[in-house]
Short mmCIF file of C-alpha atoms in Angstrom, two decimals:
data_model
loop_
_atom_site.label_atom_id
_atom_site.label_comp_id
_atom_site.label_asym_id
_atom_site.label_seq_id
_atom_site.Cartn_x
_atom_site.Cartn_y
_atom_site.Cartn_z
CA UNK A 1 -29.13 31.26 -52.32
CA UNK A 2 -29.30 34.95 -52.96
CA UNK A 3 -32.21 35.57 -50.76
CA UNK A 4 -31.69 33.20 -47.82
CA UNK A 5 -34.03 34.22 -44.85
CA UNK A 6 -35.16 37.26 -46.62
CA UNK A 7 -38.85 38.03 -45.83
CA UNK A 8 -40.74 38.58 -49.06
CA UNK A 9 -44.30 39.55 -49.66
CA UNK A 10 -45.81 38.80 -53.07
CA UNK A 11 -49.22 40.25 -53.76
CA UNK A 12 -51.57 38.70 -56.23
CA UNK A 13 -49.78 35.35 -55.90
CA UNK A 14 -52.99 33.35 -56.97
CA UNK A 15 -51.88 32.05 -60.30
CA UNK A 16 -49.51 32.67 -63.27
CA UNK A 17 -46.77 35.38 -62.73
CA UNK A 18 -47.64 35.88 -58.97
CA UNK A 19 -47.13 32.12 -58.30
CA UNK A 20 -43.99 31.95 -60.43
CA UNK A 21 -42.43 34.90 -58.55
CA UNK A 22 -43.27 33.49 -55.20
CA UNK A 23 -41.85 30.05 -56.33
CA UNK A 24 -38.64 31.83 -57.41
CA UNK A 25 -38.11 33.33 -54.00
CA UNK A 26 -38.91 30.23 -52.05
CA UNK A 27 -36.49 28.25 -54.01
CA UNK A 28 -33.86 31.00 -53.31
CA UNK A 29 -34.22 30.49 -49.63
CA UNK A 30 -36.55 33.40 -48.87
CA UNK A 31 -39.42 33.45 -46.22
CA UNK A 32 -42.37 34.07 -48.35
CA UNK A 33 -45.75 35.31 -47.61
CA UNK A 34 -48.22 35.06 -50.52
CA UNK A 35 -51.30 37.38 -50.97
CA UNK A 36 -54.55 37.01 -52.81
CA UNK A 37 -57.91 39.03 -52.65
CA UNK A 38 -59.89 36.09 -51.41
CA UNK A 39 -59.32 32.96 -49.33
CA UNK A 40 -60.39 30.92 -52.33
CA UNK A 41 -58.08 32.53 -54.95
CA UNK A 42 -55.24 32.43 -52.56
CA UNK A 43 -55.54 28.79 -51.88
CA UNK A 44 -55.41 28.14 -55.52
CA UNK A 45 -52.14 29.71 -55.69
CA UNK A 46 -50.98 27.90 -52.52
CA UNK A 47 -52.04 24.60 -54.08
CA UNK A 48 -49.89 25.37 -57.22
CA UNK A 49 -46.82 26.11 -54.99
CA UNK A 50 -47.43 22.82 -53.16
CA UNK A 51 -47.81 20.98 -56.48
CA UNK A 52 -44.20 22.14 -57.13
CA UNK A 53 -43.02 20.56 -54.02
CA UNK A 54 -42.69 23.90 -52.27
CA UNK A 55 -43.73 24.18 -48.62
CA UNK A 56 -43.15 26.55 -45.62
CA UNK A 57 -44.45 29.67 -47.09
CA UNK A 58 -47.15 31.78 -45.34
CA UNK A 59 -50.23 33.18 -46.84
CA UNK A 60 -52.69 35.94 -46.21
CA UNK A 61 -55.93 36.84 -48.09
CA UNK A 62 -56.51 40.64 -48.40
CA UNK A 63 -58.26 42.78 -50.95
CA UNK A 64 -55.53 45.38 -51.49
CA UNK A 65 -58.05 48.18 -52.45
CA UNK A 66 -59.44 47.87 -48.79
CA UNK A 67 -57.43 49.85 -46.27
CA UNK A 68 -58.54 47.77 -43.17
CA UNK A 69 -57.71 44.51 -45.01
CA UNK A 70 -54.02 45.76 -45.88
CA UNK A 71 -53.58 46.81 -42.27
CA UNK A 72 -54.67 43.35 -41.04
CA UNK A 73 -52.08 41.72 -43.52
CA UNK A 74 -49.25 43.82 -42.28
CA UNK A 75 -50.31 43.17 -38.57
CA UNK A 76 -49.74 39.55 -39.58
CA UNK A 77 -46.38 40.09 -41.25
CA UNK A 78 -45.17 42.04 -38.01
CA UNK A 79 -46.23 39.29 -35.71
CA UNK A 80 -45.03 36.44 -37.83
CA UNK A 81 -41.72 37.85 -39.17
CA UNK A 82 -40.99 41.10 -37.49
CA UNK A 83 -39.71 42.61 -40.70
CA UNK A 84 -40.23 42.79 -44.42
CA UNK A 85 -37.16 42.91 -46.77
CA UNK A 86 -38.76 42.75 -50.20
CA UNK A 87 -42.26 43.68 -51.62
CA UNK A 88 -43.50 42.55 -54.92
CA UNK A 89 -46.54 44.49 -56.01
CA UNK A 90 -47.83 42.04 -58.65
CA UNK A 91 -51.71 42.04 -57.86
CA UNK A 92 -53.60 43.53 -60.72
CA UNK A 93 -57.08 43.99 -61.83
CA UNK A 94 -56.98 43.31 -65.70
CA UNK A 95 -59.85 45.60 -66.72
CA UNK A 96 -60.96 43.45 -69.87
CA UNK A 97 -63.63 43.98 -72.14
CA UNK A 98 -64.65 47.67 -72.23
CA UNK A 99 -64.03 50.28 -74.94
CA UNK A 100 -63.35 53.77 -73.63
CA UNK A 101 -66.75 55.02 -74.75
CA UNK A 102 -68.60 52.04 -73.08
CA UNK A 103 -66.81 52.08 -69.91
CA UNK A 104 -68.68 52.64 -66.76
CA UNK A 105 -67.12 54.81 -63.88
CA UNK A 106 -67.42 51.71 -61.68
CA UNK A 107 -65.31 49.78 -64.39
CA UNK A 108 -62.67 52.43 -64.41
CA UNK A 109 -62.40 52.75 -60.60
CA UNK A 110 -62.34 49.04 -60.10
CA UNK A 111 -59.11 48.81 -61.92
CA UNK A 112 -57.59 52.13 -60.47
CA UNK A 113 -58.45 51.01 -56.85
CA UNK A 114 -56.55 47.71 -57.14
CA UNK A 115 -53.73 48.58 -59.47
CA UNK A 116 -52.85 52.06 -58.22
CA UNK A 117 -54.49 52.67 -54.84
CA UNK A 118 -53.86 49.15 -53.74
CA UNK A 119 -50.12 49.42 -54.80
CA UNK A 120 -49.87 52.80 -52.85
CA UNK A 121 -51.40 51.28 -49.68
CA UNK A 122 -49.27 48.15 -49.68
CA UNK A 123 -46.22 49.97 -50.29
CA UNK A 124 -46.76 52.71 -47.77
CA UNK A 125 -47.34 50.17 -44.94
CA UNK A 126 -44.27 48.04 -46.16
CA UNK A 127 -42.32 51.40 -45.96
CA UNK A 128 -43.31 52.04 -42.37
CA UNK A 129 -42.00 48.60 -41.58
CA UNK A 130 -38.91 48.81 -43.61
CA UNK A 131 -37.51 52.15 -42.50
CA UNK A 132 -37.51 51.00 -38.93
CA UNK A 133 -35.23 47.93 -39.58
CA UNK A 134 -31.67 47.18 -40.21
CA UNK A 135 -31.06 46.58 -43.98
CA UNK A 136 -34.14 48.79 -45.04
CA UNK A 137 -35.91 47.15 -48.12
CA UNK A 138 -36.70 46.83 -51.77
CA UNK A 139 -40.06 47.37 -53.44
CA UNK A 140 -40.72 46.05 -57.01
CA UNK A 141 -43.71 47.13 -58.95
CA UNK A 142 -45.21 45.08 -61.75
CA UNK A 143 -45.97 47.37 -64.60
CA UNK A 144 -46.39 46.85 -68.26
CA UNK A 145 -45.19 47.99 -71.63
CA UNK A 146 -48.57 49.28 -72.29
CA UNK A 147 -47.89 52.27 -70.04
CA UNK A 148 -46.08 53.87 -73.13
CA UNK A 149 -47.59 52.15 -75.89
CA UNK A 150 -51.52 51.70 -75.45
CA UNK A 151 -53.47 48.83 -76.55
CA UNK A 152 -57.16 48.89 -77.62
CA UNK A 153 -60.07 48.45 -75.21
CA UNK A 154 -57.94 48.57 -72.06
CA UNK A 155 -58.11 52.24 -70.96
CA UNK A 156 -58.35 51.72 -67.30
CA UNK A 157 -55.41 49.11 -67.23
CA UNK A 158 -53.25 51.25 -69.54
CA UNK A 159 -54.05 54.23 -67.37
CA UNK A 160 -53.15 52.33 -64.07
CA UNK A 161 -49.74 51.02 -65.62
CA UNK A 162 -48.82 54.61 -66.67
CA UNK A 163 -49.63 55.53 -62.90
CA UNK A 164 -47.37 52.71 -61.73
CA UNK A 165 -44.50 54.21 -63.76
CA UNK A 166 -44.89 57.62 -62.15
CA UNK A 167 -45.55 56.10 -58.65
CA UNK A 168 -42.35 54.22 -58.95
CA UNK A 169 -40.28 57.34 -59.76
CA UNK A 170 -41.84 59.39 -57.03
CA UNK A 171 -41.62 56.66 -54.38
CA UNK A 172 -37.87 56.02 -55.22
CA UNK A 173 -37.10 59.79 -54.91
CA UNK A 174 -38.95 60.04 -51.59
CA UNK A 175 -37.73 56.71 -50.05
CA UNK A 176 -33.87 56.91 -51.27
CA UNK A 177 -32.82 58.75 -48.22
CA UNK A 178 -34.45 56.04 -46.04
CA UNK A 179 -32.26 53.29 -47.83
CA UNK A 180 -35.46 51.86 -49.56
CA UNK A 181 -35.11 51.17 -53.32
CA UNK A 182 -38.13 51.14 -55.63
CA UNK A 183 -38.23 49.91 -59.27
CA UNK A 184 -40.57 48.57 -61.95
CA UNK A 185 -40.54 45.45 -63.99
CA UNK A 186 -42.60 46.10 -67.14
CA UNK A 187 -43.50 42.87 -69.01
CA UNK A 188 -45.08 42.68 -72.61
CA UNK A 189 -46.69 39.42 -73.59
CA UNK A 190 -46.15 36.75 -70.84
CA UNK A 191 -46.88 33.00 -71.54
CA UNK A 192 -49.69 32.48 -69.03
CA UNK A 193 -52.70 30.17 -68.73
CA UNK A 194 -54.60 32.49 -71.06
CA UNK A 195 -52.34 31.47 -73.95
CA UNK A 196 -53.61 28.00 -73.67
CA UNK A 197 -56.93 28.90 -75.06
CA UNK A 198 -55.62 31.09 -77.80
CA UNK A 199 -56.23 29.82 -81.44
CA UNK A 200 -52.91 28.84 -83.04
CA UNK A 201 -53.34 31.77 -85.65
CA UNK A 202 -53.68 34.31 -82.76
CA UNK A 203 -50.67 33.08 -80.88
CA UNK A 204 -48.73 33.02 -84.10
CA UNK A 205 -49.87 36.74 -84.83
CA UNK A 206 -48.81 37.74 -81.42
CA UNK A 207 -45.30 36.33 -81.72
CA UNK A 208 -44.92 38.06 -84.89
CA UNK A 209 -45.32 41.41 -82.87
CA UNK A 210 -42.34 40.51 -80.85
CA UNK A 211 -38.92 41.11 -82.39
CA UNK A 212 -37.42 38.15 -80.63
CA UNK A 213 -40.44 36.07 -81.86
CA UNK A 214 -41.16 34.65 -78.36
CA UNK A 215 -43.35 35.97 -75.50
CA UNK A 216 -41.69 36.30 -72.09
CA UNK A 217 -41.99 33.24 -69.80
CA UNK A 218 -42.83 33.64 -66.03
CA UNK A 219 -39.33 32.68 -65.33
CA UNK A 220 -38.24 35.57 -67.45
CA UNK A 221 -40.19 37.96 -65.35
CA UNK A 222 -39.27 36.30 -62.05
CA UNK A 223 -35.61 36.68 -63.06
CA UNK A 224 -35.85 40.28 -63.75
CA UNK A 225 -37.78 40.94 -60.44
CA UNK A 226 -35.10 38.94 -58.62
CA UNK A 227 -32.26 41.03 -60.20
CA UNK A 228 -33.80 44.33 -59.16
CA UNK A 229 -34.49 43.01 -55.69
CA UNK A 230 -30.88 41.58 -55.19
CA UNK A 231 -27.67 43.35 -54.00
CA UNK A 232 -26.50 43.18 -57.71
CA UNK A 233 -28.91 46.19 -58.23
CA UNK A 234 -27.96 47.98 -55.06
CA UNK A 235 -27.34 51.33 -56.96
CA UNK A 236 -30.61 51.12 -59.15
CA UNK A 237 -33.74 52.86 -57.99
CA UNK A 238 -36.50 54.68 -59.89
CA UNK A 239 -36.12 52.51 -63.07
CA UNK A 240 -38.15 50.58 -65.38
CA UNK A 241 -36.87 47.25 -66.64
CA UNK A 242 -38.79 46.44 -69.73
CA UNK A 243 -39.00 42.63 -70.45
CA UNK A 244 -40.94 42.45 -73.81
CA UNK A 245 -38.70 40.75 -76.40
CA UNK A 246 -38.09 44.14 -78.05
CA UNK A 247 -41.64 45.27 -78.72
CA UNK A 248 -41.22 48.68 -77.12
CA UNK A 249 -38.17 49.33 -79.32
CA UNK A 250 -39.84 48.87 -82.63
CA UNK A 251 -42.35 51.04 -84.47
CA UNK A 252 -44.13 48.28 -86.43
CA UNK A 253 -43.83 44.56 -86.59
CA UNK A 254 -41.53 43.24 -89.55
CA UNK A 255 -44.43 41.98 -91.65
CA UNK A 256 -46.16 45.53 -91.54
CA UNK A 257 -42.91 47.59 -91.42
CA UNK A 258 -42.55 47.57 -95.41
#
């Protein structure tokens, strides 16, 4: 078990990728604390983990855009574990449904406050804990391939993921001397529960956009996160690992590139 007895915090572990990442680390022997923005959403994630036969994890509900709630979560981690080895910044506001010209300032700020400011707040408090302990720590941010290849009608989300790329590099440089590594995993399409309601034609069209013709699984993303969190990546910091089946490498999908 690569992560036996390591203390891991996974934000946004209420469904899909967050739950999958938490499950991966639990199976690898880690002491995992899952986070969600509300008790109800967090309990849904906890129920999914228990349905997998996984027990022994901790949970703490906190809206990461709220400073006092983040502080309370880290007070809990300090009392419960006394340390934090790995932080996975997975929580994200998707910012669905608004075009740039129709988006309100509240729409925009809601995404930025969770995806950027929330990641900053959680990471800063994690750093303050990590730098005082032996073994220091690792921070993995969940980015997206849209940070460099924008998609329609997701301005706030695309902006926030571009900020995550820059934040990762800046954190990595400032924290390297403290022995804390910071990297990003940038997925493209991920097969989540949203794919279950896609019409077959739309799912097929999406897969045609991917050179490998298959969207990433949650297990694929979890494995990438685990690699960057492991000692196998001990000399990697400030980097962005893209897991998108080759989407970022191509100019146009094969059926259009004629």
